[in-house]
Amino acid sequence: MSGSNNKSIIFYNGFREKSYCGYCKKGKTSCSHGMWASRLSVQAYQDMIDRGWRRSGKYCYKASMDKTCCPLYTIRCEALNFELSKSQKKIIKKVTKFLKCGEYETNTFDNEQAEREPLMNFETHDIHNHDDKMQVTSTDTDQLYVEEPCSSVTGLQNSSTLVTDKEVKNTVLSVNLSCEPETTKENKKVKPGEGANPNLPKCKKKKLLRIEKKLAKNPNSVITTSVPQQKSLEDFISENDLASIDESKKLRIKLLKLTPSSNSFESEYAVYKLYQTAVHGDSVDNCTREQFIRFLVNSPFRAEKANHSDHPGYGSFHQQYWLGDKLIAVGVIDILPKCISSVYLFYDPDYHHLVLGTYSSLREICLVRKLYSMSPDMKYYYMGFYIHTCAKMRYKAKFRPSYLLCPLRYTWHAVERCIQKLDNEKYSIFNESDDVQDDGDTLRIDNIPVLYCGTLMTYSKYKTINYKENQDELMTEYSMLVGPKLVRQLIYCFLD
């Protein structure tokens, strides 16, 4: 990966005042630390998310895990060993059926199924002030659309991308377990959770019934069955791409870096407004173009090229889902050295029946596996935060195998074991050993690189010029939160 010598410039805000929690819907209960990133290298941000940080636009935040109402555990899926579940297969087949013949099962729209990690809202003038004082400008390169039928990617674009996280919609299937006629008085309706009607015979597959019938005729028969070949995630996805011959019904995936001057900017903004108002109940007045750009387009990353010619490069991208010439969904992702980090998803509410939250995640896992052939370090799919206290966020544990980040040791642990602890205590330490994840000795705060009045210097030098009361405590807190490795990569910017 080239461009690794890019400097990362941040301004640390410190502990943020308790604020409203978008998960438990309580006021003044969410606790976090935050910092503004004027510029970040993708390697620096990779290291940050491996310590529990996450970005929203150019703002980076880390939950105060032992104080906040809803602890946020970083979750990642091992994409190379991803196990496709039955429910996930059904979602892909549903999309295939829709593309092939336009049919789908109608279900009532439920915006509670579309819960997502809320956008971090901050005052506009604060953002502009921080950017102006740090005096860092970004350069744009040419934009290229990347259009492939099977989520393949070639080319490189530039600019910025978006923020926060994505929801996945749960589908609820209602199954009639009774085989008796409806007119039978003894046919008791089984309540949810009570299981199947014990008075009915167990259902059997037709293949098993044929085998039993054959053995009944000749007990000495030799039954040979072939083991069915397991289809991969890519096999299922490829069926989507071959489902429709009609170009107006073909699903096309485009991977690009969005800017306000992009040809598809207005299309994205229109879908975003529909999504926010219909799914999350936001007012049209709150869905401004400036807000969309600030949180869903702006990014602290600069474009970094990969060593492989077919690799799209590193940074923030929008993965667009086009049905013919109509944009129906956009998944925002960060392509980093070791992973694809899911940022946000918004879609046209008319297509909620396709369960695009889960479907787009499966597409993004496919992209991780494809990029692995070009970059062997690319192995993981980061899904943002797992919030055990929020039932609508527990769906992320269904992407297996998945792991949660220990909030103290910063080691990874199987989600199944972590859930056992979280059932008893919302804030849990998964690694109770004395081992420390950080490499190297702790960096003395005097040696932290800082930027002051356009000059790069050490913190010890800065103190001789403009020392402030309690500044040492703030720098100590900052170095502990980012860790000894990151504190060497990041340049701490003093704004005055």
Short mmCIF file of N, CA and C in Angstrom, two decimals, residues 314-427:
data_model
loop_
_atom_site.label_atom_id
_atom_site.label_comp_id
_atom_site.label_asym_id
_atom_site.label_seq_id
_atom_site.Cartn_x
_atom_site.Cartn_y
_atom_site.Cartn_z
N TYR A 314 -7.65 2.70 -1.29
CA TYR A 314 -8.10 2.78 0.09
C TYR A 314 -8.76 4.13 0.36
N GLY A 315 -9.68 4.13 1.31
CA GLY A 315 -10.39 5.35 1.66
C GLY A 315 -11.88 5.10 1.79
N SER A 316 -12.67 6.16 1.61
CA SER A 316 -14.12 6.08 1.76
C SER A 316 -14.80 5.94 0.39
N PHE A 317 -15.76 5.04 0.32
CA PHE A 317 -16.44 4.75 -0.95
C PHE A 317 -17.95 4.67 -0.73
N HIS A 318 -18.68 4.93 -1.81
CA HIS A 318 -20.12 4.67 -1.85
C HIS A 318 -20.35 3.50 -2.81
N GLN A 319 -21.02 2.47 -2.32
CA GLN A 319 -21.39 1.35 -3.18
C GLN A 319 -22.87 1.50 -3.53
N GLN A 320 -23.12 1.85 -4.79
CA GLN A 320 -24.48 2.15 -5.24
C GLN A 320 -25.14 0.91 -5.85
N TYR A 321 -26.45 0.78 -5.58
CA TYR A 321 -27.24 -0.33 -6.10
C TYR A 321 -28.27 0.26 -7.07
N TRP A 322 -28.09 -0.04 -8.36
CA TRP A 322 -28.95 0.48 -9.41
C TRP A 322 -29.83 -0.62 -9.96
N LEU A 323 -31.13 -0.38 -10.03
CA LEU A 323 -32.06 -1.28 -10.68
C LEU A 323 -32.43 -0.64 -12.01
N GLY A 324 -31.80 -1.11 -13.08
CA GLY A 324 -31.91 -0.41 -14.36
C GLY A 324 -31.24 0.95 -14.24
N ASP A 325 -32.01 2.00 -14.49
CA ASP A 325 -31.46 3.35 -14.37
C ASP A 325 -31.93 4.05 -13.10
N LYS A 326 -32.44 3.28 -12.13
CA LYS A 326 -32.95 3.84 -10.88
C LYS A 326 -32.05 3.45 -9.72
N LEU A 327 -31.60 4.43 -8.94
CA LEU A 327 -30.81 4.16 -7.74
C LEU A 327 -31.75 3.76 -6.62
N ILE A 328 -31.53 2.57 -6.03
CA ILE A 328 -32.43 2.09 -4.99
C ILE A 328 -31.76 2.00 -3.61
N ALA A 329 -30.44 2.00 -3.57
CA ALA A 329 -29.76 1.91 -2.27
C ALA A 329 -28.31 2.35 -2.40
N VAL A 330 -27.74 2.78 -1.28
CA VAL A 330 -26.33 3.17 -1.22
C VAL A 330 -25.74 2.65 0.09
N GLY A 331 -24.69 1.86 -0.02
CA GLY A 331 -23.94 1.42 1.15
C GLY A 331 -22.63 2.17 1.21
N VAL A 332 -22.36 2.80 2.34
CA VAL A 332 -21.13 3.59 2.49
C VAL A 332 -20.12 2.77 3.28
N ILE A 333 -18.92 2.65 2.73
CA ILE A 333 -17.90 1.79 3.34
C ILE A 333 -16.55 2.50 3.35
N ASP A 334 -15.71 2.11 4.31
CA ASP A 334 -14.31 2.51 4.32
C ASP A 334 -13.47 1.29 3.97
N ILE A 335 -12.67 1.41 2.92
CA ILE A 335 -11.74 0.32 2.57
C ILE A 335 -10.41 0.62 3.23
N LEU A 336 -10.04 -0.22 4.18
CA LEU A 336 -8.84 -0.04 5.01
C LEU A 336 -7.86 -1.18 4.75
N PRO A 337 -6.65 -1.11 5.31
CA PRO A 337 -5.64 -2.14 5.01
C PRO A 337 -6.06 -3.57 5.35
N LYS A 338 -6.81 -3.77 6.45
CA LYS A 338 -7.16 -5.12 6.88
C LYS A 338 -8.64 -5.45 6.70
N CYS A 339 -9.44 -4.47 6.34
CA CYS A 339 -10.87 -4.72 6.39
C CYS A 339 -11.66 -3.76 5.51
N ILE A 340 -12.92 -4.10 5.34
CA ILE A 340 -13.92 -3.14 4.89
C ILE A 340 -14.76 -2.81 6.10
N SER A 341 -14.87 -1.54 6.42
CA SER A 341 -15.64 -1.08 7.57
C SER A 341 -16.96 -0.50 7.07
N SER A 342 -18.06 -1.13 7.47
CA SER A 342 -19.38 -0.65 7.08
C SER A 342 -19.68 0.65 7.83
N VAL A 343 -20.14 1.65 7.10
CA VAL A 343 -20.38 2.96 7.69
C VAL A 343 -21.88 3.25 7.80
N TYR A 344 -22.62 3.12 6.70
CA TYR A 344 -24.03 3.48 6.72
C TYR A 344 -24.71 2.88 5.48
N LEU A 345 -26.02 2.73 5.57
CA LEU A 345 -26.82 2.29 4.43
C LEU A 345 -28.10 3.12 4.40
N PHE A 346 -28.46 3.60 3.22
CA PHE A 346 -29.78 4.19 3.04
C PHE A 346 -30.35 3.69 1.72
N TYR A 347 -31.68 3.54 1.67
CA TYR A 347 -32.30 2.93 0.50
C TYR A 347 -33.68 3.54 0.25
N ASP A 348 -34.20 3.29 -0.94
CA ASP A 348 -35.54 3.72 -1.31
C ASP A 348 -36.55 2.87 -0.54
N PRO A 349 -37.41 3.47 0.28
CA PRO A 349 -38.36 2.68 1.09
C PRO A 349 -39.29 1.80 0.27
N ASP A 350 -39.46 2.10 -1.03
CA ASP A 350 -40.31 1.24 -1.87
C ASP A 350 -39.73 -0.17 -2.01
N TYR A 351 -38.44 -0.34 -1.67
CA TYR A 351 -37.78 -1.64 -1.83
C TYR A 351 -37.41 -2.26 -0.47
N HIS A 352 -38.18 -1.89 0.55
CA HIS A 352 -37.88 -2.42 1.88
C HIS A 352 -38.07 -3.93 1.95
N HIS A 353 -38.93 -4.47 1.07
CA HIS A 353 -39.21 -5.90 1.08
C HIS A 353 -38.00 -6.74 0.70
N LEU A 354 -36.99 -6.12 0.09
CA LEU A 354 -35.79 -6.87 -0.32
C LEU A 354 -34.79 -7.03 0.82
N VAL A 355 -35.09 -6.47 1.99
CA VAL A 355 -34.22 -6.55 3.17
C VAL A 355 -32.80 -6.12 2.78
N LEU A 356 -32.69 -4.92 2.28
CA LEU A 356 -31.43 -4.44 1.70
C LEU A 356 -30.34 -4.24 2.74
N GLY A 357 -30.69 -4.12 4.00
CA GLY A 357 -29.66 -4.02 5.03
C GLY A 357 -28.79 -5.26 5.08
N THR A 358 -29.44 -6.41 5.19
CA THR A 358 -28.70 -7.68 5.20
C THR A 358 -28.07 -7.95 3.84
N TYR A 359 -28.84 -7.70 2.77
CA TYR A 359 -28.32 -8.00 1.44
C TYR A 359 -27.06 -7.19 1.13
N SER A 360 -27.04 -5.92 1.47
CA SER A 360 -25.85 -5.09 1.20
C SER A 360 -24.67 -5.56 2.03
N SER A 361 -24.92 -6.03 3.26
CA SER A 361 -23.83 -6.56 4.09
C SER A 361 -23.21 -7.79 3.44
N LEU A 362 -24.05 -8.65 2.87
CA LEU A 362 -23.54 -9.84 2.20
C LEU A 362 -22.72 -9.46 0.97
N ARG A 363 -23.16 -8.44 0.26
CA ARG A 363 -22.39 -7.94 -0.88
C ARG A 363 -21.03 -7.40 -0.43
N GLU A 364 -21.01 -6.71 0.69
CA GLU A 364 -19.76 -6.14 1.19
C GLU A 364 -18.80 -7.21 1.69
N ILE A 365 -19.34 -8.29 2.23
CA ILE A 365 -18.50 -9.44 2.60
C ILE A 365 -17.90 -10.05 1.34
N CYS A 366 -18.70 -10.13 0.27
CA CYS A 366 -18.18 -10.60 -1.02
C CYS A 366 -17.01 -9.74 -1.49
N LEU A 367 -17.14 -8.44 -1.30
CA LEU A 367 -16.09 -7.52 -1.73
C LEU A 367 -14.80 -7.74 -0.94
N VAL A 368 -14.93 -8.00 0.36
CA VAL A 368 -13.74 -8.31 1.17
C VAL A 368 -13.03 -9.53 0.59
N ARG A 369 -13.78 -10.56 0.29
CA ARG A 369 -13.19 -11.80 -0.22
C ARG A 369 -12.55 -11.59 -1.58
N LYS A 370 -13.13 -10.71 -2.39
CA LYS A 370 -12.55 -10.42 -3.71
C LYS A 370 -11.24 -9.65 -3.57
N LEU A 371 -11.24 -8.65 -2.67
CA LEU A 371 -10.03 -7.84 -2.48
C LEU A 371 -8.91 -8.62 -1.82
N TYR A 372 -9.26 -9.69 -1.11
CA TYR A 372 -8.24 -10.53 -0.48
C TYR A 372 -7.30 -11.12 -1.52
N SER A 373 -7.82 -11.42 -2.71
CA SER A 373 -6.97 -11.98 -3.77
C SER A 373 -5.95 -10.96 -4.28
N MET A 374 -6.20 -9.68 -4.02
CA MET A 374 -5.28 -8.62 -4.44
C MET A 374 -4.45 -8.08 -3.28
N SER A 375 -4.97 -8.24 -2.07
CA SER A 375 -4.28 -7.75 -0.88
C SER A 375 -4.47 -8.77 0.25
N PRO A 376 -3.48 -9.62 0.52
CA PRO A 376 -3.63 -10.72 1.48
C PRO A 376 -3.96 -10.29 2.91
N ASP A 377 -3.75 -9.01 3.24
CA ASP A 377 -4.08 -8.55 4.59
C ASP A 377 -5.57 -8.28 4.77
N MET A 378 -6.29 -8.19 3.66
CA MET A 378 -7.72 -7.90 3.70
C MET A 378 -8.49 -9.17 4.06
N LYS A 379 -9.00 -9.22 5.32
CA LYS A 379 -9.62 -10.45 5.79
C LYS A 379 -10.94 -10.24 6.54
N TYR A 380 -11.22 -9.01 6.95
CA TYR A 380 -12.32 -8.81 7.89
C TYR A 380 -13.37 -7.84 7.37
N TYR A 381 -14.56 -8.00 7.92
CA TYR A 381 -15.68 -7.11 7.65
C TYR A 381 -16.13 -6.53 8.99
N TYR A 382 -15.89 -5.23 9.19
CA TYR A 382 -16.26 -4.56 10.44
C TYR A 382 -17.67 -4.01 10.31
N MET A 383 -18.50 -4.31 11.30
CA MET A 383 -19.92 -3.92 11.25
C MET A 383 -20.25 -2.78 12.21
N GLY A 384 -19.25 -2.05 12.64
CA GLY A 384 -19.52 -0.95 13.57
C GLY A 384 -19.54 -1.46 14.99
N PHE A 385 -20.63 -1.16 15.70
CA PHE A 385 -20.74 -1.54 17.11
C PHE A 385 -21.82 -2.58 17.33
N TYR A 386 -21.55 -3.49 18.26
CA TYR A 386 -22.55 -4.41 18.77
C TYR A 386 -23.04 -3.85 20.10
N ILE A 387 -24.34 -3.64 20.21
CA ILE A 387 -24.91 -3.06 21.44
C ILE A 387 -25.87 -4.09 22.03
N HIS A 388 -25.41 -4.78 23.05
CA HIS A 388 -26.20 -5.88 23.63
C HIS A 388 -27.44 -5.35 24.32
N THR A 389 -27.39 -4.11 24.83
CA THR A 389 -28.52 -3.53 25.53
C THR A 389 -29.61 -3.05 24.58
N CYS A 390 -29.33 -3.06 23.27
CA CYS A 390 -30.30 -2.63 22.26
C CYS A 390 -30.67 -3.84 21.41
N ALA A 391 -31.88 -4.35 21.57
CA ALA A 391 -32.30 -5.59 20.88
C ALA A 391 -32.19 -5.46 19.37
N LYS A 392 -32.40 -4.25 18.85
CA LYS A 392 -32.38 -4.07 17.40
C LYS A 392 -30.98 -4.12 16.82
N MET A 393 -29.97 -4.10 17.67
CA MET A 393 -28.58 -4.16 17.21
C MET A 393 -27.97 -5.56 17.35
N ARG A 394 -28.72 -6.48 17.91
CA ARG A 394 -28.16 -7.81 18.15
C ARG A 394 -28.06 -8.65 16.88
N TYR A 395 -28.70 -8.19 15.79
CA TYR A 395 -28.65 -8.94 14.54
C TYR A 395 -27.23 -9.14 14.04
N LYS A 396 -26.31 -8.26 14.44
CA LYS A 396 -24.94 -8.33 13.93
C LYS A 396 -24.24 -9.62 14.36
N ALA A 397 -24.67 -10.18 15.48
CA ALA A 397 -24.07 -11.43 15.96
C ALA A 397 -24.43 -12.61 15.06
N LYS A 398 -25.40 -12.42 14.14
CA LYS A 398 -25.83 -13.51 13.25
C LYS A 398 -24.89 -13.67 12.05
N PHE A 399 -23.99 -12.71 11.86
CA PHE A 399 -22.97 -12.85 10.82
C PHE A 399 -21.78 -13.60 11.43
N ARG A 400 -21.62 -14.86 11.03
CA ARG A 400 -20.63 -15.69 11.71
C ARG A 400 -19.57 -16.23 10.74
N PRO A 401 -18.35 -16.40 11.29
CA PRO A 401 -17.92 -16.15 12.67
C PRO A 401 -17.62 -14.67 12.94
N SER A 402 -18.10 -14.16 14.07
CA SER A 402 -17.86 -12.77 14.44
C SER A 402 -17.20 -12.70 15.81
N TYR A 403 -16.53 -11.57 16.04
CA TYR A 403 -15.74 -11.39 17.27
C TYR A 403 -15.95 -9.98 17.81
N LEU A 404 -15.94 -9.87 19.14
CA LEU A 404 -16.05 -8.57 19.81
C LEU A 404 -14.70 -8.16 20.37
N LEU A 405 -14.47 -6.86 20.40
CA LEU A 405 -13.21 -6.31 20.90
C LEU A 405 -13.30 -6.10 22.41
N CYS A 406 -12.33 -6.64 23.13
CA CYS A 406 -12.28 -6.43 24.58
C CYS A 406 -12.01 -4.95 24.85
N PRO A 407 -12.84 -4.28 25.65
CA PRO A 407 -12.69 -2.84 25.87
C PRO A 407 -11.49 -2.46 26.73
N LEU A 408 -10.81 -3.44 27.30
CA LEU A 408 -9.65 -3.13 28.15
C LEU A 408 -8.35 -3.60 27.51
N ARG A 409 -8.32 -4.83 27.02
CA ARG A 409 -7.09 -5.41 26.46
C ARG A 409 -7.00 -5.26 24.94
N TYR A 410 -8.10 -4.91 24.29
CA TYR A 410 -8.14 -4.75 22.82
C TYR A 410 -7.73 -6.03 22.10
N THR A 411 -8.26 -7.15 22.58
CA THR A 411 -8.11 -8.45 21.94
C THR A 411 -9.50 -8.88 21.45
N TRP A 412 -9.52 -9.83 20.51
CA TRP A 412 -10.77 -10.25 19.88
C TRP A 412 -11.26 -11.58 20.45
N HIS A 413 -12.60 -11.68 20.65
CA HIS A 413 -13.17 -12.85 21.30
C HIS A 413 -14.48 -13.24 20.61
N ALA A 414 -14.71 -14.56 20.48
CA ALA A 414 -15.89 -15.08 19.80
C ALA A 414 -17.16 -14.49 20.41
N VAL A 415 -18.05 -14.03 19.55
CA VAL A 415 -19.24 -13.32 20.03
C VAL A 415 -20.13 -14.21 20.90
N GLU A 416 -20.16 -15.53 20.61
CA GLU A 416 -21.01 -16.42 21.41
C GLU A 416 -20.59 -16.43 22.87
N ARG A 417 -19.29 -16.44 23.13
CA ARG A 417 -18.81 -16.44 24.52
C ARG A 417 -19.02 -15.08 25.17
N CYS A 418 -18.87 -14.03 24.38
CA CYS A 418 -19.05 -12.69 24.93
C CYS A 418 -20.49 -12.46 25.37
N ILE A 419 -21.44 -12.98 24.58
CA ILE A 419 -22.85 -12.78 24.89
C ILE A 419 -23.20 -13.39 26.24
N GLN A 420 -22.57 -14.51 26.58
CA GLN A 420 -22.83 -15.13 27.88
C GLN A 420 -22.47 -14.19 29.02
N LYS A 421 -21.39 -13.43 28.84
CA LYS A 421 -21.01 -12.46 29.86
C LYS A 421 -21.93 -11.24 29.85
N LEU A 422 -22.26 -10.79 28.64
CA LEU A 422 -23.09 -9.59 28.52
C LEU A 422 -24.50 -9.80 29.03
N ASP A 423 -24.97 -11.04 29.03
CA ASP A 423 -26.28 -11.34 29.60
C ASP A 423 -26.32 -11.02 31.09
N ASN A 424 -25.17 -11.10 31.73
CA ASN A 424 -25.10 -10.85 33.17
C ASN A 424 -24.66 -9.43 33.51
N GLU A 425 -23.84 -8.83 32.65
CA GLU A 425 -23.29 -7.50 32.92
C GLU A 425 -23.10 -6.76 31.61
N LYS A 426 -23.72 -5.59 31.48
CA LYS A 426 -23.66 -4.88 30.20
C LYS A 426 -22.26 -4.40 29.87
N TYR A 427 -21.44 -4.09 30.90
CA TYR A 427 -20.04 -3.76 30.65
C TYR A 427 -19.19 -4.93 31.13
#
